[in-house]
């Protein structure tokens, strides 16, 4: 009798869902044996992530490549309709604005329809609107289609994060967040490179290529997740619904909202808006060097993203949230002090390292707040909205400071926002709590010899007080 069969003997239902619940996935050191449950030393060290996680990570990469393919040509494509720079920029802002406005609705859709349906629906909306953009005959058509793309984007962003959180073993949330962030980052960097190679095809081609890639990603996700018990919507009453107000009552969630706002303002907003201008107007470099500077930032990200995610599972989220935010703050402020290109590249790399340290820990902290036994669509929507709000407000506010005072002051203030986020994290409790099945199984998994338990022993293992754990581990 294995874990699933043991549920009839009184094991908690969290350990019986065909071996596929979050708690069982965590306890990957528990394997079915003849007449019992074998727990061996290799469990904690060799936890394989569910294949559904890898499918979503692959889809994230494809989405990021496509976005990186379209983003560089979008303003030029809009200008082709005879509009000015401000109107062309509004195309980009419309996409971000619709993401911000529709995020609460996306959260409610996740609560009502489940993550998988909202995710696939969002991908299809972005695919259709992007493909139709290639055939836009006027500026206003393009504006409407890109706005619709923003709606679809926030749908699959909120739902994919919710789905990954629900399917991730709690003891590996940091690892999964690092993997997730790394795949998207590498895709974002690869997109412009692919776009450069396809430049000869014209400005409309990237939209069609991105649409085709999204349709392919939708098909792959649908085929791989349609019969998945892990990705299946929970039955009515199967998961508790966590509201935004409930999340906001926790100091850890308030801290993660502030830090994600700082992340959106500094990393996605100010960096993309001010650094290219700093390169050209202050350092008098060629515009192409702005791309090099942004790539160096991404290299700093890639260097630590995956490792920091895994380590945050072991040492907790706060060391990476605090340390990463402070390092990113120092690098961001240092950008404003750059008097030459080497200094700019070094500080950009440092800022990238800091961002790579706190990004996966931040996402994992949200998962910790929600937990494996709740569905938190509104909580995730609020998390995304914080970053989008920072992305919208940051460039405008800091850009005004740069225009009226200096780039140095503007970037120093941006770094200060990150430093404030770090200070707030220093004051709140650690989001990661190791307890229950997770901590008990890990304690057993650290013992090299394997021991086989029957159903009654398995029940005792889960329910036993900490003082009894050592007796089991000694076998």
C-alpha positions as CSV (number, residue, x, y, z in Angstrom):
1,X,0.0,0.0,0.0
2,X,1.4,3.4,-1.0
3,X,0.8,6.9,0.1
4,X,-2.5,7.2,-1.8
5,X,-3.8,4.0,-0.5
6,X,-2.9,4.9,3.0
7,X,-5.5,7.7,3.1
8,X,-8.1,5.1,4.0
9,X,-6.1,4.2,7.1
10,X,-6.3,7.8,8.4
11,X,-3.6,9.7,6.7
12,X,-4.4,13.4,6.1
13,X,-6.0,14.1,2.7
14,X,-3.2,16.5,1.8
15,X,-0.9,13.4,1.4
16,X,-3.3,11.4,-0.6
17,X,-4.2,13.2,-3.8
18,X,-2.6,10.6,-6.1
19,X,0.7,11.8,-4.8
20,X,0.3,15.1,-6.6
21,X,-0.7,17.6,-3.9
22,X,1.7,20.4,-3.0
23,X,2.5,18.8,0.3
24,X,3.2,15.4,-1.3
25,X,5.3,17.0,-3.9
26,X,7.4,18.6,-1.2
27,X,7.8,15.2,0.5
28,X,9.5,13.8,-2.6
29,X,11.6,11.7,-0.3
30,X,8.4,9.6,0.4
31,X,8.1,6.8,-2.2
32,X,5.7,3.9,-2.5
33,X,7.0,0.6,-1.4
34,X,5.8,-3.0,-0.9
35,X,3.3,-2.6,2.0
36,X,4.6,0.7,3.2
37,X,6.2,4.1,2.6
38,X,10.0,4.2,2.2
39,X,11.8,7.3,3.2
40,X,15.4,7.6,2.1
41,X,18.3,10.0,2.3
42,X,18.0,11.1,-1.3
43,X,14.5,12.6,-1.0
44,X,15.3,16.2,-0.1
45,X,18.3,16.4,-2.4
46,X,16.8,14.9,-5.5
47,X,13.3,16.4,-5.6
48,X,12.3,16.5,-9.3
49,X,10.0,19.4,-10.2
50,X,6.7,18.4,-11.8
51,X,6.7,18.3,-15.5
52,X,3.9,20.9,-15.5
53,X,6.3,23.4,-14.1
54,X,8.7,22.8,-16.9
55,X,5.9,23.3,-19.5
56,X,5.0,26.7,-18.0
57,X,8.7,27.7,-17.8
58,X,9.1,26.8,-21.5
59,X,6.0,28.8,-22.4
60,X,7.3,31.7,-20.3
61,X,10.5,31.7,-22.4
62,X,8.6,31.7,-25.7
63,X,6.4,34.5,-24.5
64,X,9.4,36.6,-23.5
65,X,11.2,36.0,-26.8
66,X,8.2,37.2,-28.7
67,X,7.7,40.2,-26.5
68,X,11.4,41.1,-27.0
69,X,10.8,40.6,-30.8
70,X,7.9,43.1,-31.0
71,X,8.9,45.7,-28.4
72,X,11.8,47.3,-30.4
73,X,9.8,47.8,-33.6
74,X,6.5,48.9,-32.0
75,X,7.2,52.6,-31.8
76,X,8.6,52.7,-35.3
77,X,5.5,50.8,-36.6
78,X,3.2,53.3,-34.9
79,X,5.2,56.3,-36.3
80,X,4.5,54.8,-39.8
81,X,0.9,56.0,-39.4
82,X,2.1,59.6,-39.4
83,X,1.9,60.3,-35.6
84,X,4.3,62.0,-33.4
85,X,6.7,60.6,-30.8
86,X,4.2,61.1,-27.9
87,X,1.5,59.2,-29.7
88,X,3.9,56.4,-30.6
89,X,4.9,56.2,-27.0
90,X,1.2,56.0,-26.0
91,X,1.0,52.7,-27.8
92,X,3.4,51.3,-25.2
93,X,1.7,53.0,-22.3
94,X,-1.7,51.7,-23.4
95,X,-0.5,48.2,-23.1
96,X,0.9,48.8,-19.6
97,X,-2.2,50.8,-18.5
98,X,-4.6,48.0,-19.5
99,X,-2.4,45.5,-17.5
100,X,-2.7,47.8,-14.5
101,X,-6.5,48.4,-14.8
102,X,-7.5,44.8,-15.6
103,X,-5.3,43.1,-13.0
104,X,-8.1,43.0,-10.3
105,X,-10.5,41.5,-12.8
106,X,-7.9,38.9,-13.7
107,X,-7.6,38.0,-10.1
108,X,-11.3,37.5,-9.8
109,X,-11.4,35.4,-12.9
110,X,-8.7,33.1,-11.5
111,X,-10.8,32.7,-8.3
112,X,-13.9,31.8,-10.3
113,X,-12.6,29.9,-13.4
114,X,-9.3,28.5,-12.2
115,X,-5.8,29.3,-13.2
116,X,-5.5,27.0,-16.3
117,X,-8.6,28.4,-18.1
118,X,-7.6,32.0,-17.5
119,X,-4.0,31.3,-18.6
120,X,-5.0,29.8,-21.9
121,X,-7.6,32.5,-22.5
122,X,-5.0,35.2,-21.9
123,X,-2.5,33.6,-24.3
124,X,-5.2,33.4,-27.0
125,X,-6.2,37.0,-26.5
126,X,-2.6,38.2,-26.9
127,X,-2.0,35.9,-29.8
128,X,-5.0,37.1,-31.8
129,X,-4.5,40.8,-30.9
130,X,-0.8,40.7,-31.8
131,X,-1.5,38.9,-35.1
132,X,-4.2,41.4,-36.0
133,X,-1.8,44.3,-35.2
134,X,0.3,43.2,-38.2
135,X,-2.7,44.1,-40.4
136,X,-3.6,47.4,-38.7
137,X,-4.5,50.1,-41.2
138,X,-4.5,53.1,-38.8
139,X,-3.0,54.3,-35.6
140,X,-6.3,53.9,-33.7
141,X,-6.7,50.3,-34.8
142,X,-3.2,49.6,-33.5
143,X,-4.0,51.4,-30.2
144,X,-7.1,49.3,-29.6
145,X,-5.4,46.0,-30.5
146,X,-2.4,46.7,-28.2
147,X,-4.8,47.6,-25.4
148,X,-6.6,44.3,-25.9
149,X,-3.1,42.6,-25.7
150,X,-2.6,44.3,-22.3
151,X,-5.8,42.7,-21.0
152,X,-4.6,39.2,-22.2
153,X,-1.2,39.8,-20.8
154,X,-2.4,40.5,-17.3
155,X,-4.7,37.4,-17.5
156,X,-1.9,35.0,-18.3
157,X,0.6,36.8,-16.0
158,X,-1.6,36.5,-12.9
159,X,-2.9,33.0,-13.7
160,X,0.5,31.6,-14.6
161,X,2.0,32.8,-11.3
162,X,-1.0,31.4,-9.4
163,X,-0.6,28.1,-11.2
164,X,3.1,27.9,-10.6
165,X,2.6,28.7,-6.9
166,X,0.0,26.0,-6.5
167,X,2.0,23.4,-8.3
168,X,5.4,24.2,-6.7
169,X,6.5,22.1,-3.8
170,X,6.6,24.6,-0.8
171,X,10.2,23.8,0.0
172,X,11.2,24.6,-3.6
173,X,9.3,27.8,-4.2
174,X,12.5,29.9,-4.4
175,X,14.0,27.5,-6.8
176,X,10.9,27.5,-9.1
177,X,10.8,31.3,-8.9
178,X,14.4,31.6,-9.9
179,X,13.9,29.2,-12.8
180,X,10.7,31.1,-13.9
181,X,12.5,34.5,-13.7
182,X,15.6,33.2,-15.5
183,X,13.6,31.7,-18.4
184,X,11.7,35.0,-18.9
185,X,14.9,37.1,-18.7
186,X,16.8,35.0,-21.1
187,X,13.8,35.1,-23.5
188,X,13.6,38.9,-23.2
189,X,17.3,39.2,-24.0
190,X,17.1,36.8,-26.9
191,X,14.1,38.5,-28.5
192,X,15.8,41.6,-29.8
193,X,18.7,39.4,-31.1
194,X,16.2,37.3,-33.1
195,X,14.5,40.5,-34.2
196,X,17.7,41.9,-35.5
197,X,18.3,38.8,-37.6
198,X,14.7,39.2,-39.0
199,X,14.9,42.9,-39.6
200,X,14.9,42.4,-43.4
201,X,11.3,41.0,-43.2
202,X,9.8,44.4,-42.3
203,X,8.0,45.9,-39.3
204,X,4.9,43.8,-39.6
205,X,6.6,40.4,-39.6
206,X,7.5,40.4,-35.9
207,X,3.8,40.6,-34.9
208,X,3.0,37.6,-37.1
209,X,5.9,35.6,-35.7
210,X,5.0,36.4,-32.1
211,X,1.4,35.5,-32.7
212,X,2.4,32.1,-34.2
213,X,4.7,31.5,-31.3
214,X,1.9,32.3,-28.8
215,X,-0.5,29.9,-30.6
216,X,2.2,27.2,-30.4
217,X,2.8,27.8,-26.7
218,X,-1.0,27.7,-26.1
219,X,-1.3,24.4,-27.8
220,X,1.7,22.9,-26.0
221,X,0.4,24.1,-22.6
222,X,-3.1,22.8,-23.3
223,X,-2.0,19.4,-24.4
224,X,0.3,18.9,-21.5
225,X,-2.0,20.3,-18.8
226,X,-5.4,19.1,-20.0
227,X,-5.2,15.8,-18.2
228,X,-2.9,16.9,-15.4
229,X,-4.3,16.3,-11.9
230,X,-1.8,18.8,-10.5
231,X,-3.0,21.6,-12.8
232,X,-6.7,20.7,-12.6
233,X,-9.0,23.2,-10.9
234,X,-9.6,22.4,-7.3
235,X,-13.1,21.2,-6.5
236,X,-15.5,23.6,-4.9
237,X,-14.4,24.0,-1.4
238,X,-11.1,22.3,-2.2
239,X,-9.1,25.5,-1.7
240,X,-9.8,28.4,0.6
241,X,-10.1,31.7,-1.3
242,X,-7.7,34.4,0.0
243,X,-8.9,38.0,-0.6
244,X,-6.7,41.0,-1.1
245,X,-7.8,42.4,2.2
246,X,-6.8,39.2,3.9
247,X,-3.4,39.4,2.3
248,X,-3.0,43.1,3.2
249,X,-3.5,42.3,6.8
250,X,-0.2,40.5,6.8
251,X,2.9,42.7,7.2
252,X,4.9,40.4,4.9
253,X,2.4,41.1,2.1
254,X,2.5,44.8,2.6
255,X,6.3,44.6,2.5
256,X,6.3,42.7,-0.8
257,X,3.9,45.2,-2.4
258,X,6.3,48.0,-1.5
259,X,9.3,46.1,-2.8
260,X,7.6,45.1,-6.0
261,X,6.6,48.8,-6.5
262,X,10.3,49.7,-6.1
263,X,11.2,46.9,-8.5
264,X,8.8,48.2,-11.1
265,X,9.9,51.8,-10.7
266,X,13.7,51.1,-10.7
267,X,14.1,48.0,-12.8
268,X,11.3,48.1,-15.3
269,X,10.6,51.9,-15.4
270,X,13.6,54.2,-14.7
271,X,16.2,51.8,-16.0
272,X,14.5,51.4,-19.4
273,X,13.6,55.1,-19.6
274,X,16.6,56.9,-18.2
275,X,19.6,54.8,-18.9
276,X,19.4,55.1,-22.8
277,X,19.2,58.9,-22.4
278,X,22.1,58.9,-19.9
279,X,24.3,57.0,-22.3
280,X,23.6,59.5,-25.2
281,X,23.1,62.8,-23.4
282,X,25.6,62.6,-20.5
283,X,28.3,60.2,-21.7
284,X,27.9,61.1,-25.4
285,X,28.0,57.5,-26.5
286,X,26.4,56.0,-29.5
287,X,22.7,54.9,-29.0
288,X,23.8,51.3,-29.5
289,X,25.7,51.4,-26.2
290,X,22.4,51.8,-24.4
291,X,21.5,48.3,-25.5
292,X,24.9,47.0,-24.3
293,X,24.3,48.6,-20.9
294,X,20.9,47.0,-20.5
295,X,22.4,43.6,-21.6
296,X,25.1,43.9,-18.9
297,X,22.3,44.4,-16.4
298,X,20.6,41.3,-17.7
299,X,23.9,39.4,-17.4
300,X,24.1,40.3,-13.7
301,X,20.5,39.0,-13.3
302,X,21.3,35.7,-15.0
303,X,24.4,35.2,-12.9
304,X,22.5,34.9,-9.6
305,X,18.7,34.4,-10.4
306,X,18.6,30.7,-10.2
307,X,21.1,30.3,-7.4
308,X,19.4,32.9,-5.2
309,X,16.1,31.3,-5.6
310,X,17.4,27.9,-4.5
311,X,19.3,29.4,-1.6
312,X,16.3,31.4,-0.4
313,X,14.5,28.0,0.1
314,X,17.3,27.1,2.5
315,X,18.2,30.3,4.3
316,X,14.9,32.2,4.1
317,X,13.6,35.0,1.9
318,X,14.7,38.1,4.0
319,X,18.5,37.8,3.5
320,X,18.0,38.0,-0.3
321,X,15.2,40.6,-0.2
322,X,17.3,42.9,2.0
323,X,20.7,42.3,0.5
324,X,19.5,42.3,-3.1
325,X,17.5,45.5,-2.7
326,X,20.5,47.2,-1.1
327,X,22.9,46.0,-3.8
328,X,20.5,47.1,-6.5
329,X,20.0,50.4,-4.8
330,X,23.8,51.0,-4.7
331,X,24.2,50.0,-8.4
332,X,21.2,52.2,-9.4
333,X,22.5,55.2,-7.6
334,X,26.0,54.5,-9.0
335,X,24.6,54.8,-12.5
336,X,24.0,58.5,-11.9
337,X,27.6,59.0,-10.9
338,X,29.0,57.5,-14.1
339,X,31.5,59.7,-15.9
340,X,32.6,57.1,-18.3
341,X,31.4,54.0,-20.0
342,X,33.3,51.4,-17.9
343,X,31.9,52.9,-14.7
344,X,28.4,52.7,-16.2
345,X,28.8,49.1,-17.2
346,X,30.1,48.1,-13.8
347,X,27.3,49.8,-11.9
348,X,24.7,48.3,-14.3
349,X,26.1,44.9,-13.6
350,X,26.0,45.5,-9.9
351,X,22.3,46.6,-10.1
352,X,21.6,43.5,-12.1
353,X,23.1,41.3,-9.4
354,X,21.0,42.9,-6.8
355,X,17.8,42.6,-8.8
356,X,18.6,38.9,-9.5
357,X,19.0,38.3,-5.8
358,X,15.7,39.7,-4.7
359,X,13.4,38.9,-7.6
360,X,12.9,35.1,-7.0
361,X,12.8,35.6,-3.2
362,X,10.1,38.2,-3.7
363,X,7.9,36.0,-5.8
364,X,8.5,33.1,-3.4
365,X,7.4,35.4,-0.5
366,X,4.1,36.0,-2.2
367,X,3.7,32.2,-2.5
368,X,4.5,31.9,1.2
369,X,1.8,34.4,2.1
370,X,-0.8,32.5,0.1
371,X,0.3,29.0,1.0
372,X,-0.4,25.7,-0.8
373,X,-4.0,25.4,0.5
374,X,-5.4,28.7,-0.7
375,X,-6.2,30.3,-4.0
376,X,-5.1,33.9,-4.0
377,X,-6.0,35.5,-7.3
378,X,-6.6,39.0,-5.9
379,X,-3.4,38.8,-3.8
380,X,-1.4,38.0,-6.9
381,X,-3.2,40.7,-8.9
382,X,-2.2,43.2,-6.2
383,X,1.4,42.0,-6.4
384,X,1.5,42.6,-10.2
385,X,-0.3,45.9,-9.9
386,X,2.3,47.2,-7.5
387,X,5.0,46.6,-10.1
388,X,2.9,48.0,-12.9
389,X,2.2,51.1,-10.9
390,X,5.9,51.6,-10.2
391,X,6.6,51.2,-13.9
392,X,4.1,53.9,-14.8
393,X,4.9,56.4,-12.0
394,X,8.7,55.9,-11.8
395,X,9.8,57.1,-15.2
396,X,7.5,60.2,-15.1
397,X,8.5,61.3,-11.6
398,X,12.2,60.5,-11.8
399,X,12.3,61.8,-15.4
400,X,11.0,65.2,-14.1
401,X,13.8,65.2,-11.5
402,X,16.4,64.5,-14.2
403,X,15.0,67.2,-16.4
404,X,14.9,69.9,-13.7
405,X,18.0,68.9,-11.7
406,X,20.3,66.1,-12.8
407,X,20.5,62.4,-13.7
408,X,22.6,61.9,-10.6
409,X,19.9,63.1,-8.3
410,X,17.2,61.2,-10.2
411,X,19.0,57.9,-10.0
412,X,20.0,58.5,-6.3
413,X,16.3,58.9,-5.5
414,X,15.5,55.7,-7.3
415,X,18.1,53.9,-5.3
416,X,16.6,55.4,-2.1
417,X,13.2,53.8,-3.0
418,X,14.9,50.4,-3.1
419,X,16.7,51.1,0.1
420,X,13.4,51.9,1.8
421,X,12.0,48.6,0.6
422,X,15.0,46.8,2.2
423,X,14.5,48.7,5.5
424,X,10.8,47.6,5.6
425,X,11.8,44.0,5.0
426,X,14.2,44.2,7.9
427,X,11.2,45.0,10.2
428,X,8.7,42.3,9.1
429,X,8.8,38.6,10.0
430,X,10.4,36.0,7.7
431,X,7.7,34.8,5.2
432,X,9.1,31.3,4.9
433,X,7.8,29.0,7.6
434,X,9.0,25.4,7.6
435,X,6.6,23.3,9.5
436,X,4.2,20.4,9.3
437,X,4.8,17.7,6.6
438,X,7.5,19.7,4.9
439,X,9.8,20.0,7.9
440,X,9.1,16.6,9.2
441,X,9.9,14.8,5.9
442,X,13.0,16.9,5.4
443,X,14.3,15.9,8.9
444,X,13.8,12.3,7.9
445,X,15.3,12.7,4.5
446,X,18.6,14.0,6.0
447,X,19.2,10.5,7.5
448,X,21.2,8.3,5.0
449,X,19.7,4.9,5.7
450,X,16.2,4.1,4.3
451,X,13.5,2.7,6.4
452,X,10.1,1.3,5.3
453,X,7.0,2.3,7.1
454,X,3.5,0.9,7.0
455,X,0.4,3.0,6.7
456,X,0.1,3.4,10.4
457,X,3.7,4.6,10.7
458,X,3.1,7.1,7.9
459,X,0.2,8.6,9.8
460,X,2.3,8.7,13.0
461,X,5.1,10.4,11.1
462,X,2.9,13.2,10.0
463,X,1.1,13.7,13.2
464,X,3.9,12.9,15.6
465,X,5.2,15.8,17.8
466,X,8.7,17.0,17.1
467,X,10.1,15.1,20.1
468,X,9.2,11.8,18.3
469,X,10.7,12.8,14.9
470,X,14.2,11.8,16.0
471,X,13.1,8.4,16.9
472,X,11.9,7.8,13.4
473,X,15.0,9.4,11.9
474,X,17.2,7.1,13.9
475,X,16.0,4.0,12.0
